GROMACS .gro file of C-alpha atoms in nm:
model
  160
    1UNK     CA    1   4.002  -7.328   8.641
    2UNK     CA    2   4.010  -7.695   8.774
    3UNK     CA    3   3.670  -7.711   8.897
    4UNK     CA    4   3.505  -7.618   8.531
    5UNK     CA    5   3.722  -7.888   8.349
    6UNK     CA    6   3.511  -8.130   8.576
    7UNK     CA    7   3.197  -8.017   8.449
    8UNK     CA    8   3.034  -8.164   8.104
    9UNK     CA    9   3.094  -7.970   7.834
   10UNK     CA   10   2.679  -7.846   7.798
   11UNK     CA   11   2.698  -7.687   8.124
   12UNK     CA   12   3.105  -7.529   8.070
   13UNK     CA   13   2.965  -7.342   7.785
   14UNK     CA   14   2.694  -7.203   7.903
   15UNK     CA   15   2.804  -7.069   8.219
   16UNK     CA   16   3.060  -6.771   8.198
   17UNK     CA   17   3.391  -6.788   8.320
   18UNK     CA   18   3.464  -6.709   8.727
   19UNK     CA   19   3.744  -6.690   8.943
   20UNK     CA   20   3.590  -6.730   9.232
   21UNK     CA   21   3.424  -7.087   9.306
   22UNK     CA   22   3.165  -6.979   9.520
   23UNK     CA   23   3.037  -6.739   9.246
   24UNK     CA   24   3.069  -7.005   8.985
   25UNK     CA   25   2.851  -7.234   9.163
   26UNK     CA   26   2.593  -6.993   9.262
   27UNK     CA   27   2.572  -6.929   8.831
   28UNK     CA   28   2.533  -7.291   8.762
   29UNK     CA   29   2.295  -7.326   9.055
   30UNK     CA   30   2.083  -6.966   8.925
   31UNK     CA   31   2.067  -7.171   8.562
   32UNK     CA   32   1.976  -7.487   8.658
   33UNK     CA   33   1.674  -7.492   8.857
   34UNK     CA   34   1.466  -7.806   8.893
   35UNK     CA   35   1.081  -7.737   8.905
   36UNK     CA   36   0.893  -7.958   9.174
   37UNK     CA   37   0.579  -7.994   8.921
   38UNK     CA   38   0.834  -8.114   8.622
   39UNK     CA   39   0.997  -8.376   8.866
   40UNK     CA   40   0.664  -8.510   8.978
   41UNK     CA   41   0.530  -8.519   8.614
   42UNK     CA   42   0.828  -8.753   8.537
   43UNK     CA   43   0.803  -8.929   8.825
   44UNK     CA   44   0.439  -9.030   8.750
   45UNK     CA   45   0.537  -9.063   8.369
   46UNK     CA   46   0.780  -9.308   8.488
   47UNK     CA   47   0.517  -9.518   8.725
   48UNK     CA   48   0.269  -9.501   8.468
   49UNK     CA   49   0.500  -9.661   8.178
   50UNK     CA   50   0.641  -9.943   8.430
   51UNK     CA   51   0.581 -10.291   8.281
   52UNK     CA   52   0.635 -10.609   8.430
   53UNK     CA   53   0.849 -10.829   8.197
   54UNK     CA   54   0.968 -11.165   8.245
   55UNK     CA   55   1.345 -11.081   8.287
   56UNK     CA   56   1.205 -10.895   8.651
   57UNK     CA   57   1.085 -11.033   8.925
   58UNK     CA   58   0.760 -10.924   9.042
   59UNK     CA   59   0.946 -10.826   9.341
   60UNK     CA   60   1.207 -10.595   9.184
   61UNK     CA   61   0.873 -10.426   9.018
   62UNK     CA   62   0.699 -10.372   9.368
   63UNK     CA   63   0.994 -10.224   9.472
   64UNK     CA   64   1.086 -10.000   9.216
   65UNK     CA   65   0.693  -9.899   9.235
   66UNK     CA   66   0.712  -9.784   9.620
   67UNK     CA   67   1.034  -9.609   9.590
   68UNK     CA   68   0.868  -9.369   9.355
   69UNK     CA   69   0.522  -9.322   9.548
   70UNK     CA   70   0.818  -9.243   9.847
   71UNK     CA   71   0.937  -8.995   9.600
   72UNK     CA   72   0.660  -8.856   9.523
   73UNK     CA   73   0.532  -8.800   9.887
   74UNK     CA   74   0.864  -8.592   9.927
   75UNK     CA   75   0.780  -8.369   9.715
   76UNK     CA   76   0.375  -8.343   9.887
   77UNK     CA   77   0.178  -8.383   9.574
   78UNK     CA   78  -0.171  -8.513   9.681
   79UNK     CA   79  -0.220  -8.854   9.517
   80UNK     CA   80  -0.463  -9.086   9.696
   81UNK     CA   81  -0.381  -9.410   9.832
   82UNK     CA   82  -0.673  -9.615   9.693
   83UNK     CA   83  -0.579  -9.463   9.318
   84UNK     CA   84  -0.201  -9.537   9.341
   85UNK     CA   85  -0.323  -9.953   9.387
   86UNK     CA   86  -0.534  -9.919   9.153
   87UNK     CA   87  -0.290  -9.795   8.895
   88UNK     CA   88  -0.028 -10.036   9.014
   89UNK     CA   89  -0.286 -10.324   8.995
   90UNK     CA   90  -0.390 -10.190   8.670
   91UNK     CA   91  -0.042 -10.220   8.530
   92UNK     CA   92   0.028 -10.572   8.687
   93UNK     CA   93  -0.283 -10.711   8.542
   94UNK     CA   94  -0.203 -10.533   8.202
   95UNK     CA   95   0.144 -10.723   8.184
   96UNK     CA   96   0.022 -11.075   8.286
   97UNK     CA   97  -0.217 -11.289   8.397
   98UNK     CA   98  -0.225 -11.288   8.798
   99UNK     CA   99  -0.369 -11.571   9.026
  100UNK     CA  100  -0.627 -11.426   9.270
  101UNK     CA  101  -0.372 -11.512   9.586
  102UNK     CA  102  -0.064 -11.341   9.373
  103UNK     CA  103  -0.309 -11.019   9.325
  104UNK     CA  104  -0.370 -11.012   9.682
  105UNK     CA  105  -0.021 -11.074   9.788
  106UNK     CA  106   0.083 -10.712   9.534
  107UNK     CA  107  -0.216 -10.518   9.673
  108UNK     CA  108  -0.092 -10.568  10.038
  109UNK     CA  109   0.259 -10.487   9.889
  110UNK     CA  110   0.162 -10.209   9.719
  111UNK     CA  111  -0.009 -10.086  10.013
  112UNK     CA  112   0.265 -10.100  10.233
  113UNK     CA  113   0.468  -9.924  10.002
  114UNK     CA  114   0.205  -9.673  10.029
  115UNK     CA  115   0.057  -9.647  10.401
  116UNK     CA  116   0.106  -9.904  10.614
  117UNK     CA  117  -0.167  -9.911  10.810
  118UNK     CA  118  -0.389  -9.935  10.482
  119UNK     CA  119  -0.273 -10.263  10.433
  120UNK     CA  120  -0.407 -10.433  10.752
  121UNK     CA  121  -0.794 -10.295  10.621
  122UNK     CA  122  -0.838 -10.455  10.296
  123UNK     CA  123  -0.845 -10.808  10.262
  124UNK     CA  124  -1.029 -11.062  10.040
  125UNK     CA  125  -1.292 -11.256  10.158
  126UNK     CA  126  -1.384 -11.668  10.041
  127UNK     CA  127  -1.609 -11.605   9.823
  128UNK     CA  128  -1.386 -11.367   9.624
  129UNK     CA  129  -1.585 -11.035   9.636
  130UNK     CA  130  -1.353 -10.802   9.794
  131UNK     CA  131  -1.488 -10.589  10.055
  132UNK     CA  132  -1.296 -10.285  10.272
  133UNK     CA  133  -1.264 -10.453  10.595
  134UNK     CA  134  -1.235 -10.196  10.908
  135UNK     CA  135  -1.146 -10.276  11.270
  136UNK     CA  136  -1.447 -10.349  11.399
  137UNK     CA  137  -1.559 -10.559  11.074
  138UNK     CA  138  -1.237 -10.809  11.148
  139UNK     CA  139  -1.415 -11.030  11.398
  140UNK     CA  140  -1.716 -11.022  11.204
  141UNK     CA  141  -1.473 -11.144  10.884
  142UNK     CA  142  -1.380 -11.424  11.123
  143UNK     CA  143  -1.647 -11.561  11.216
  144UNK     CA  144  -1.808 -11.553  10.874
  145UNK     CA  145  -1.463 -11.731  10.750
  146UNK     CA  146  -1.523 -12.029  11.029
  147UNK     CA  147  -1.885 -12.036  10.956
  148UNK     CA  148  -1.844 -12.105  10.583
  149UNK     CA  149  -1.555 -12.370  10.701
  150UNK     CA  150  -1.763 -12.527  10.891
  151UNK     CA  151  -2.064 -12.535  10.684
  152UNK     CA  152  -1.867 -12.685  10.422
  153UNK     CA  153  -1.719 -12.957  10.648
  154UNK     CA  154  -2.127 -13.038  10.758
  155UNK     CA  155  -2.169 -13.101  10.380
  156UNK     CA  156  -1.868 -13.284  10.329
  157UNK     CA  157  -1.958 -13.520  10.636
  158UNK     CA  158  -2.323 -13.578  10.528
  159UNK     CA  159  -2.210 -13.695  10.162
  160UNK     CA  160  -2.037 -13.945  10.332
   0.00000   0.00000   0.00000
């Protein structure tokens, strides 16, 4: 039969010969069934044992990072948002040293990769301690921001 010479030669042995292709097909599919909890154990294998190297862009490692949180949210598993940044983070900062503005740039990244409307909440704040920022804490981050600007410029301005 044409159709079985196509197959590799693992899967034309173990499936029995049919003359009908519709029957052949439904054998090979009846054999080889995928389990949803074995694909999402490899898929977290796999983001788990991703390392940034040099040849890579940090970009090309972001990516390759949400495409398999989007594959994993296909298949439902529960995995919270704040965990999966913290991994990626964790994995980032394990593979080289990060500037603080390069860390924040991969956290928003990484967030959008995971929820988008995450990323708009968390920001980092002057004096470096990060903080969960909501909507009604964003003017208050404002004003705090121009207050410390200004304050510094008063200092600046009296040393002169």
């Amino acid at each position: 039969m044409y159709i079985k010479t196509k197959y590799s030669v693992g899967i034309r042995g173990s499936i029995e010969q049919h003359e009908n292709v519709r029957e052949l097909l439904k054998a090979i599919d009846e054999q080889f069934v995928t389990s949803n909890k074995a694909l999402a154990s490899t898929l977290i294998m796999m983001f788990t044992s991703l390392k940034l190297t040099g040849i890579r862009g940090v970009r090309e490692h972001v990516m390759e990072m949400r495409d398999i949180v989007a594959q994993l949210k296909k298949l439902e598993g529960e995995m919270f948002e704040s965990f999966l940044c913290t991994l990626s983070l964790t994995l980032f900062r394990l593979s080289m040293d990060l500037s603080k503005s390069l860390t924040t740039h991969i956290r928003i990244s990484v967030y959008q990769g995971i929820d988008d409307h995450v990323c708009s909440r968390e920001r980092k704040v002057n004096d470096g301690a990060r903080r969960k920022c909501y909507a009604g804490d964003a003017k208050e981050m404002k004003e705090r921001k121009i207050s410390s600007q200004s304050e510094r410029e008063a200092t600046n301005f009296s040393q002169i």
